[in-house]
Short mmCIF file of C-alpha atoms in Angstrom, two decimals:
data_model
loop_
_atom_site.label_atom_id
_atom_site.label_comp_id
_atom_site.label_asym_id
_atom_site.label_seq_id
_atom_site.Cartn_x
_atom_site.Cartn_y
_atom_site.Cartn_z
CA UNK A 1 -23.45 -93.63 67.05
CA UNK A 2 -23.95 -91.23 69.95
CA UNK A 3 -27.06 -90.93 72.00
CA UNK A 4 -28.35 -88.58 74.62
CA UNK A 5 -29.18 -89.93 78.01
CA UNK A 6 -32.92 -89.61 78.25
CA UNK A 7 -35.22 -91.83 80.21
CA UNK A 8 -38.24 -89.81 79.06
CA UNK A 9 -38.09 -89.01 75.41
CA UNK A 10 -39.02 -85.35 75.61
CA UNK A 11 -37.28 -84.40 78.82
CA UNK A 12 -34.41 -82.30 77.38
CA UNK A 13 -36.63 -80.81 74.69
CA UNK A 14 -40.03 -81.40 76.17
CA UNK A 15 -41.22 -78.20 74.55
CA UNK A 16 -40.01 -79.10 71.08
CA UNK A 17 -42.72 -80.50 68.85
CA UNK A 18 -42.80 -81.73 65.30
CA UNK A 19 -44.48 -79.48 62.80
CA UNK A 20 -46.66 -81.85 60.78
CA UNK A 21 -50.26 -80.78 61.29
CA UNK A 22 -51.45 -84.10 62.67
CA UNK A 23 -54.78 -84.95 64.28
CA UNK A 24 -54.34 -84.77 68.41
CA UNK A 25 -28.23 -84.22 50.61
CA UNK A 26 -25.95 -83.44 46.71
CA UNK A 27 -28.87 -83.70 44.33
CA UNK A 28 -28.97 -82.82 40.67
CA UNK A 29 -31.25 -79.83 40.55
CA UNK A 30 -32.34 -77.59 37.74
CA UNK A 31 -30.89 -74.22 38.62
CA UNK A 32 -33.28 -71.42 39.38
CA UNK A 33 -31.90 -68.29 37.76
CA UNK A 34 -30.70 -65.75 40.27
CA UNK A 35 -32.76 -62.59 40.23
CA UNK A 36 -30.60 -59.44 40.34
CA UNK A 37 -30.99 -57.28 43.41
CA UNK A 38 -33.24 -54.38 42.45
CA UNK A 39 -31.38 -51.10 42.21
CA UNK A 40 -32.73 -47.62 42.81
CA UNK A 41 -31.61 -44.46 41.07
CA UNK A 42 -32.20 -42.37 44.18
CA UNK A 43 -31.81 -42.89 47.89
CA UNK A 44 -35.55 -42.82 48.51
CA UNK A 45 -38.78 -43.14 46.61
CA UNK A 46 -41.99 -41.32 47.47
CA UNK A 47 -44.96 -43.68 47.88
CA UNK A 48 -48.29 -42.20 48.90
CA UNK A 49 -46.51 -39.19 50.33
CA UNK A 50 -44.19 -41.33 52.50
CA UNK A 51 -40.46 -41.24 51.76
CA UNK A 52 -39.07 -44.82 51.85
CA UNK A 53 -35.32 -45.49 52.11
CA UNK A 54 -33.76 -47.18 49.09
CA UNK A 55 -32.42 -50.03 51.21
CA UNK A 56 -35.94 -50.89 52.36
CA UNK A 57 -37.29 -50.99 48.83
CA UNK A 58 -34.31 -53.04 47.62
CA UNK A 59 -34.86 -55.67 50.31
CA UNK A 60 -38.57 -55.73 49.57
CA UNK A 61 -37.78 -56.31 45.91
CA UNK A 62 -35.48 -59.20 46.77
CA UNK A 63 -38.16 -60.88 48.88
CA UNK A 64 -40.80 -60.48 46.20
CA UNK A 65 -38.43 -61.91 43.59
CA UNK A 66 -37.50 -64.89 45.76
CA UNK A 67 -41.12 -65.73 46.43
CA UNK A 68 -42.08 -65.55 42.78
CA UNK A 69 -39.20 -67.84 41.79
CA UNK A 70 -39.35 -70.31 44.70
CA UNK A 71 -43.00 -70.74 45.63
CA UNK A 72 -43.84 -72.78 42.48
CA UNK A 73 -41.47 -75.47 43.78
CA UNK A 74 -43.00 -75.65 47.28
CA UNK A 75 -45.81 -78.17 47.73
CA UNK A 76 -48.37 -79.13 50.33
CA UNK A 77 -48.46 -82.78 51.42
CA UNK A 78 -51.79 -84.09 52.71
CA UNK A 79 -51.79 -87.49 54.42
CA UNK A 80 -54.68 -89.96 54.67
CA UNK A 81 -55.39 -92.84 57.04
CA UNK A 82 -58.48 -95.02 57.05
CA UNK A 83 -59.70 -93.08 54.04
CA UNK A 84 -59.73 -89.74 55.82
CA UNK A 85 -57.29 -86.80 56.00
CA UNK A 86 -54.94 -87.35 58.92
CA UNK A 87 -52.47 -84.50 58.69
CA UNK A 88 -50.50 -82.23 56.43
CA UNK A 89 -47.11 -80.64 55.95
CA UNK A 90 -44.91 -79.08 53.31
CA UNK A 91 -42.22 -80.20 50.90
CA UNK A 92 -40.20 -78.95 47.93
CA UNK A 93 -39.13 -80.26 44.54
CA UNK A 94 -35.45 -81.18 44.13
CA UNK A 95 -35.21 -82.57 40.59
CA UNK A 96 -37.04 -83.07 37.31
CA UNK A 97 -37.68 -86.73 38.15
CA UNK A 98 -40.37 -85.66 40.59
CA UNK A 99 -38.48 -86.19 43.86
CA UNK A 100 -39.74 -84.09 46.76
CA UNK A 101 -38.00 -83.56 50.09
CA UNK A 102 -40.02 -83.35 53.29
CA UNK A 103 -39.86 -84.48 56.92
CA UNK A 104 -40.30 -88.11 57.91
CA UNK A 105 -42.81 -87.16 60.58
CA UNK A 106 -45.02 -85.52 57.91
CA UNK A 107 -45.57 -88.86 56.14
CA UNK A 108 -45.23 -91.18 59.15
CA UNK A 109 -48.02 -93.78 59.30
CA UNK A 110 -49.74 -92.35 56.22
CA UNK A 111 -51.66 -94.82 54.06
CA UNK A 112 -51.97 -92.38 51.16
CA UNK A 113 -50.21 -89.15 50.20
CA UNK A 114 -51.63 -86.32 48.13
CA UNK A 115 -49.23 -83.66 46.84
CA UNK A 116 -50.72 -80.27 46.00
CA UNK A 117 -48.76 -77.87 43.78
CA UNK A 118 -49.23 -74.08 43.93
CA UNK A 119 -50.78 -74.16 40.45
CA UNK A 120 -53.63 -76.29 41.77
CA UNK A 121 -52.33 -79.52 40.20
CA UNK A 122 -52.52 -82.54 42.51
CA UNK A 123 -50.85 -85.94 42.35
CA UNK A 124 -50.51 -89.03 44.48
CA UNK A 125 -47.12 -89.32 46.17
CA UNK A 126 -45.11 -92.45 46.89
CA UNK A 127 -42.60 -92.60 49.78
CA UNK A 128 -39.35 -94.04 48.37
CA UNK A 129 -36.94 -93.34 51.23
CA UNK A 130 -36.95 -92.35 54.89
CA UNK A 131 -34.34 -91.22 57.41
CA UNK A 132 -35.62 -91.29 60.97
CA UNK A 133 -32.35 -89.96 62.38
CA UNK A 134 -32.51 -86.57 60.65
CA UNK A 135 -36.29 -86.67 60.08
CA UNK A 136 -36.08 -86.62 56.27
CA UNK A 137 -38.22 -88.39 53.69
CA UNK A 138 -38.23 -88.48 49.88
CA UNK A 139 -41.58 -88.58 48.10
CA UNK A 140 -41.90 -89.33 44.37
CA UNK A 141 -44.66 -87.94 42.15
CA UNK A 142 -45.51 -88.33 38.48
CA UNK A 143 -46.23 -84.80 37.34
CA UNK A 144 -45.93 -82.80 34.12
CA UNK A 145 -42.55 -81.13 33.60
CA UNK A 146 -44.06 -77.65 33.87
CA UNK A 147 -45.21 -78.45 37.41
CA UNK A 148 -41.70 -79.42 38.56
CA UNK A 149 -39.64 -76.44 39.68
CA UNK A 150 -36.55 -77.79 41.51
CA UNK A 151 -35.24 -75.44 44.16
CA UNK A 152 -31.52 -74.56 44.24
CA UNK A 153 -29.70 -76.01 47.23
CA UNK A 154 -27.31 -73.79 49.19
CA UNK A 155 -24.42 -74.49 51.56
CA UNK A 156 -25.54 -74.65 55.18
CA UNK A 157 -21.91 -74.75 56.37
CA UNK A 158 -21.67 -71.09 55.33
CA UNK A 159 -24.76 -70.00 57.28
CA UNK A 160 -24.05 -67.25 59.79
CA UNK A 161 -25.95 -66.30 62.91
CA UNK A 162 -27.78 -63.06 62.21
CA UNK A 163 -28.31 -63.54 58.49
CA UNK A 164 -31.80 -63.12 57.07
CA UNK A 165 -33.72 -66.29 56.23
CA UNK A 166 -37.08 -67.02 54.63
CA UNK A 167 -39.54 -69.83 55.28
CA UNK A 168 -42.19 -70.86 52.75
CA UNK A 169 -44.77 -73.50 53.54
CA UNK A 170 -48.33 -74.33 54.48
CA UNK A 171 -48.92 -73.41 58.14
CA UNK A 172 -52.36 -74.52 59.27
CA UNK A 173 -53.15 -75.33 55.64
CA UNK A 174 -52.53 -71.77 54.44
CA UNK A 175 -50.61 -72.70 51.30
CA UNK A 176 -47.76 -70.57 49.98
CA UNK A 177 -47.18 -68.66 53.20
CA UNK A 178 -43.88 -66.76 53.37
CA UNK A 179 -42.27 -65.50 56.58
CA UNK A 180 -38.94 -63.81 57.27
CA UNK A 181 -36.54 -63.93 60.21
CA UNK A 182 -32.90 -64.47 61.05
CA UNK A 183 -30.63 -67.37 61.93
CA UNK A 184 -30.74 -67.37 65.72
CA UNK A 185 -28.14 -70.08 66.36
CA UNK A 186 -26.23 -72.95 64.75
CA UNK A 187 -25.42 -76.51 65.85
CA UNK A 188 -28.55 -77.25 67.88
CA UNK A 189 -29.51 -80.82 68.81
CA UNK A 190 -32.91 -82.50 68.78
CA UNK A 191 -33.84 -86.08 69.42
CA UNK A 192 -33.87 -88.51 66.54
CA UNK A 193 -37.12 -90.21 65.60
CA UNK A 194 -35.40 -93.56 66.37
CA UNK A 195 -34.49 -95.13 69.69
CA UNK A 196 -30.96 -96.21 70.58
CA UNK A 197 -29.75 -99.17 72.66
CA UNK A 198 -30.25 -98.86 76.40
CA UNK A 199 -33.51 -96.94 76.31
CA UNK A 200 -32.03 -93.74 74.92
CA UNK A 201 -32.68 -91.85 71.70
CA UNK A 202 -30.18 -90.97 69.01
CA UNK A 203 -29.60 -87.29 68.31
CA UNK A 204 -30.20 -85.27 65.17
CA UNK A 205 -27.26 -82.93 64.73
CA UNK A 206 -26.32 -79.42 63.63
CA UNK A 207 -29.82 -78.00 63.36
CA UNK A 208 -30.33 -74.37 62.43
CA UNK A 209 -32.34 -72.30 64.90
CA UNK A 210 -34.43 -69.47 63.47
CA UNK A 211 -37.02 -66.96 64.62
CA UNK A 212 -38.79 -66.93 61.24
CA UNK A 213 -42.44 -67.64 61.99
CA UNK A 214 -43.07 -71.35 61.38
CA UNK A 215 -46.10 -73.22 62.63
CA UNK A 216 -47.77 -76.63 62.34
CA UNK A 217 -47.95 -77.42 58.62
CA UNK A 218 -44.58 -75.78 57.85
CA UNK A 219 -42.78 -79.08 58.43
CA UNK A 220 -40.79 -80.19 55.41
CA UNK A 221 -40.81 -76.77 53.77
CA UNK A 222 -37.65 -74.90 52.77
CA UNK A 223 -35.67 -72.40 54.80
CA UNK A 224 -33.93 -70.09 52.33
CA UNK A 225 -31.20 -67.47 52.23
CA UNK A 226 -31.45 -64.18 50.35
CA UNK A 227 -29.96 -65.83 47.25
CA UNK A 228 -33.10 -67.96 47.09
CA UNK A 229 -31.15 -71.11 48.00
CA UNK A 230 -32.45 -73.78 50.39
CA UNK A 231 -30.25 -73.91 53.47
CA UNK A 232 -32.52 -76.05 55.66
CA UNK A 233 -35.71 -78.11 55.95
CA UNK A 234 -38.07 -76.73 58.58
CA UNK A 235 -38.61 -79.43 61.19
CA UNK A 236 -39.80 -78.35 64.62
CA UNK A 237 -40.77 -75.49 66.89
CA UNK A 238 -40.47 -74.94 70.59
CA UNK A 239 -43.84 -74.37 72.21
CA UNK A 240 -45.38 -73.25 75.44
CA UNK A 241 -46.18 -76.40 77.38
CA UNK A 242 -48.00 -77.18 80.57
CA UNK A 243 -49.37 -80.20 82.37
CA UNK A 244 -50.00 -82.69 79.58
CA UNK A 245 -50.68 -80.06 76.94
CA UNK A 246 -48.87 -77.81 74.48
CA UNK A 247 -49.81 -74.70 72.58
CA UNK A 248 -48.91 -75.56 68.98
CA UNK A 249 -47.90 -72.12 67.75
CA UNK A 250 -44.80 -70.18 66.88
CA UNK A 251 -42.81 -68.80 69.81
CA UNK A 252 -39.86 -67.49 67.82
CA UNK A 253 -37.80 -70.67 68.28
CA UNK A 254 -37.83 -72.97 65.26
CA UNK A 255 -35.42 -75.61 63.99
CA UNK A 256 -34.41 -76.69 60.50
CA UNK A 257 -32.39 -79.70 59.29
CA UNK A 258 -29.29 -78.29 57.54
CA UNK A 259 -29.35 -78.81 53.78
CA UNK A 260 -25.79 -80.22 53.85
CA UNK A 261 -27.10 -83.26 55.71
CA UNK A 262 -29.95 -83.59 53.23
CA UNK A 263 -27.42 -83.37 50.35
CA UNK A 264 -25.48 -86.26 51.89
CA UNK A 265 -28.49 -88.41 52.74
CA UNK A 266 -30.95 -87.92 49.89
CA UNK A 267 -29.09 -89.74 47.09
CA UNK A 268 -29.02 -92.85 49.31
CA UNK A 269 -32.72 -92.48 50.10
CA UNK A 270 -33.50 -92.34 46.37
CA UNK A 271 -31.23 -95.29 45.53
CA UNK A 272 -31.56 -97.53 48.59
CA UNK A 273 -34.53 -96.20 50.54
CA UNK A 274 -32.45 -95.58 53.66
CA UNK A 275 -29.18 -94.13 54.94
CA UNK A 276 -26.76 -95.46 57.58
CA UNK A 277 -25.30 -92.98 60.05
CA UNK A 278 -21.98 -93.70 61.79
CA UNK A 279 -22.23 -95.12 65.30
CA UNK A 280 -19.71 -94.52 68.07
CA UNK A 281 -21.59 -95.87 71.08
CA UNK A 282 -21.23 -93.36 73.88
CA UNK A 283 -23.76 -91.55 76.04
CA UNK A 284 -23.05 -87.90 76.70
CA UNK A 285 -24.75 -84.60 77.50
CA UNK A 286 -25.11 -81.48 75.45
CA UNK A 287 -23.10 -79.54 78.01
CA UNK A 288 -21.90 -79.61 81.61
CA UNK A 289 -22.61 -77.00 84.28
CA UNK A 290 -19.83 -75.58 86.42
CA UNK A 291 -21.01 -77.66 89.39
CA UNK A 292 -20.97 -80.83 87.27
CA UNK A 293 -17.46 -80.11 85.97
CA UNK A 294 -16.26 -79.59 89.53
CA UNK A 295 -17.89 -82.85 90.66
CA UNK A 296 -16.15 -84.66 87.80
CA UNK A 297 -12.82 -82.98 88.69
CA UNK A 298 -12.38 -81.71 85.15
CA UNK A 299 -9.83 -78.93 84.56
CA UNK A 300 -11.48 -75.56 84.05
CA UNK A 301 -9.40 -74.75 80.97
CA UNK A 302 -10.14 -77.94 78.98
CA UNK A 303 -13.37 -78.35 77.04
CA UNK A 304 -14.83 -81.41 75.34
CA UNK A 305 -17.52 -84.10 75.37
CA UNK A 306 -17.64 -86.01 78.64
CA UNK A 307 -18.40 -89.73 78.32
CA UNK A 308 -21.13 -90.62 80.80
CA UNK A 309 -21.22 -94.25 79.69
CA UNK A 310 -20.20 -96.56 76.85
CA UNK A 311 -22.62 -99.00 75.23
CA UNK A 312 -21.54 -102.63 75.55
CA UNK A 313 -20.20 -104.09 72.31
CA UNK A 314 -20.09 -100.70 70.58
CA UNK A 315 -17.11 -99.38 68.59
CA UNK A 316 -16.18 -97.10 71.50
CA UNK A 317 -16.25 -100.03 73.93
CA UNK A 318 -14.06 -102.17 71.64
CA UNK A 319 -11.57 -99.31 71.29
CA UNK A 320 -11.31 -98.82 75.06
CA UNK A 321 -13.17 -95.55 75.56
CA UNK A 322 -14.20 -95.25 79.21
CA UNK A 323 -17.42 -94.01 80.76
CA UNK A 324 -17.90 -92.71 84.29
CA UNK A 325 -17.85 -95.29 87.09
CA UNK A 326 -17.21 -93.36 90.32
CA UNK A 327 -20.16 -91.87 92.27
CA UNK A 328 -20.33 -88.11 92.78
CA UNK A 329 -22.52 -85.86 94.89
CA UNK A 330 -24.73 -85.27 91.84
CA UNK A 331 -27.39 -87.87 91.08
CA UNK A 332 -26.80 -89.93 87.93
CA UNK A 333 -23.40 -88.34 87.36
CA UNK A 334 -20.35 -90.57 87.70
CA UNK A 335 -16.73 -89.44 87.53
CA UNK A 336 -13.81 -91.21 85.88
CA UNK A 337 -15.07 -91.03 82.29
CA UNK A 338 -13.03 -89.87 79.33
CA UNK A 339 -13.23 -86.27 78.14
CA UNK A 340 -13.04 -86.22 74.34
CA UNK A 341 -11.30 -82.98 73.39
CA UNK A 342 -10.82 -83.47 69.62
CA UNK A 343 -11.88 -85.73 66.77
CA UNK A 344 -9.51 -86.21 63.83
CA UNK A 345 -7.49 -83.30 65.27
CA UNK A 346 -10.53 -81.03 65.13
CA UNK A 347 -11.02 -79.44 68.59
CA UNK A 348 -14.47 -79.87 70.10
CA UNK A 349 -16.00 -77.89 72.93
CA UNK A 350 -19.16 -79.88 73.55
CA UNK A 351 -20.97 -83.10 72.74
CA UNK A 352 -22.77 -81.16 70.00
CA UNK A 353 -19.49 -80.49 68.19
CA UNK A 354 -18.55 -84.17 68.26
CA UNK A 355 -21.90 -85.32 66.96
CA UNK A 356 -22.03 -82.66 64.27
CA UNK A 357 -18.60 -83.67 62.96
CA UNK A 358 -19.41 -87.38 62.82
CA UNK A 359 -22.81 -86.94 61.15
CA UNK A 360 -21.53 -84.43 58.59
CA UNK A 361 -18.16 -85.91 57.64
CA UNK A 362 -17.96 -89.61 58.57
CA UNK A 363 -19.56 -92.86 57.39
CA UNK A 364 -19.80 -96.43 58.75
CA UNK A 365 -16.58 -98.36 58.14
CA UNK A 366 -14.36 -95.30 58.49
CA UNK A 367 -11.95 -94.68 61.36
CA UNK A 368 -11.90 -91.67 63.65
CA UNK A 369 -9.13 -90.52 65.95
CA UNK A 370 -10.31 -89.35 69.37
CA UNK A 371 -8.11 -87.11 71.51
CA UNK A 372 -8.96 -87.97 75.11
CA UNK A 373 -8.16 -86.57 78.54
CA UNK A 374 -8.27 -89.40 81.10
CA UNK A 375 -7.35 -88.07 84.50
CA UNK A 376 -3.91 -86.51 83.96
CA UNK A 377 -3.24 -88.57 80.82
CA UNK A 378 -3.70 -87.41 77.25
CA UNK A 379 -4.47 -90.32 74.93
CA UNK A 380 -5.28 -90.89 71.27
CA UNK A 381 -7.83 -93.63 70.62
CA UNK A 382 -8.62 -95.00 67.15
CA UNK A 383 -12.20 -96.10 66.65
CA UNK A 384 -13.70 -97.90 63.64
CA UNK A 385 -17.25 -96.66 63.15
CA UNK A 386 -20.19 -98.92 62.27
CA UNK A 387 -23.77 -98.18 61.26
CA UNK A 388 -26.26 -97.15 63.91
CA UNK A 389 -28.16 -100.16 65.26
CA UNK A 390 -31.62 -100.61 63.77
#
C-alpha cells in the first residue's frame, strides 16, 4: 500500500514505544446493557460537609457504572518464553466463543499465553489470527460462559476531539486499572509492525491520540466512551527518550487503534488467521513544511499527499503515478512528483488522509480514482489495488 520513508525504523516516532510490558473489526457481541445516567433531585449534595455540584456526582456515577459493567470483560495476558514469564499486556472479550482482542506486540514471540480474568479464573490462550499492520491479534480461550463478558463496540468514526474517554487495563501488572482523559487528536500515524519494499515500513492509520494515563501493560486494553463502548485498542505511548534509552511511562500522549479498523479486520483474523490491506505503492510524508512546498514549487492554495517516489512494479507504478525526480536544495527531496489532492472524489489534505481512507474503506482488488496535480495539469488516474506485499 503506502509506506513512510524511513531509513531508521523509529526516526519519525523514535519516542513512540509499544505498551506490552516486555523484558528489556464487525463482531457479534453480546450487548452490555446501558446504565442510565444517574440523576440528582437537587443541584448539589452535601458530603462530609462539602457541597458537591450535581454534574460532578452524575459524572462520577457514570464512571463507576461503566467500570462495574466493563471491567469483567477486560483480561490480563501473560506471555511465557523458555518456561518463564516474558511480558504482559491487556485484552478484552468480544464474543461468547471466547475470542479476545489484544495487540500483536503483546503476544509476539510468546511460546505460551495465560489469560487472567478479573474473577481470578485463568485459562491458556491460543493465538488464532494476527495483523502486523494495525498491531492487532485475536486470542481464543476455552472458558465458562459466566467468565465471558463481551464488550460493546462503538463507532470510532464518530469520535470527537475533546470528548471524555476511559482506559481500563493492567499497567505494570496492576490489574483492573481505570484512567480517564480526553481524545487529544484523530488520524495519527504510527509505523506498522511489518516492513515494506525498499527498506521502509508500512504505516498504521487513523490512530486515536489520548491523554488518558496508559502505561506499559495497558497494551491491548479497551479505550471507551462514556456510553461504555469500545472505541479503540490502546497500543502505544510517547516517552521521554535519550541516548539509547527511554523512560517507559505515561507522558500524556497515548495512541489507540480505532475500533472501526478492528471491526473490519477481526472477522478475517478469526476465519483466515490474517487480513490483507490494500497496497498502492507510493512513498510519502506525513506533511510538508512551507520550505519544502516552496522547494517543490507547489501552489500554496492546493493541499494533498506529495509522492516522493513510486515502488517499481506496484499498482501506482503500473497506473502511471509519478514520484519526484528533480533535485532540490533540500536533501532527499526531489521535485516533479505528483500531488494527490483527492481519492474517489474525497478531498485529502495530507498523506494521513489518503492512508486513512484506503485502510478504512478499500480492499485489494478494488479500484481507486486519484485526483492528481502534475505541474499545471490536473489528472485523474485509476489504480487497481492489490494486497500489501508479505
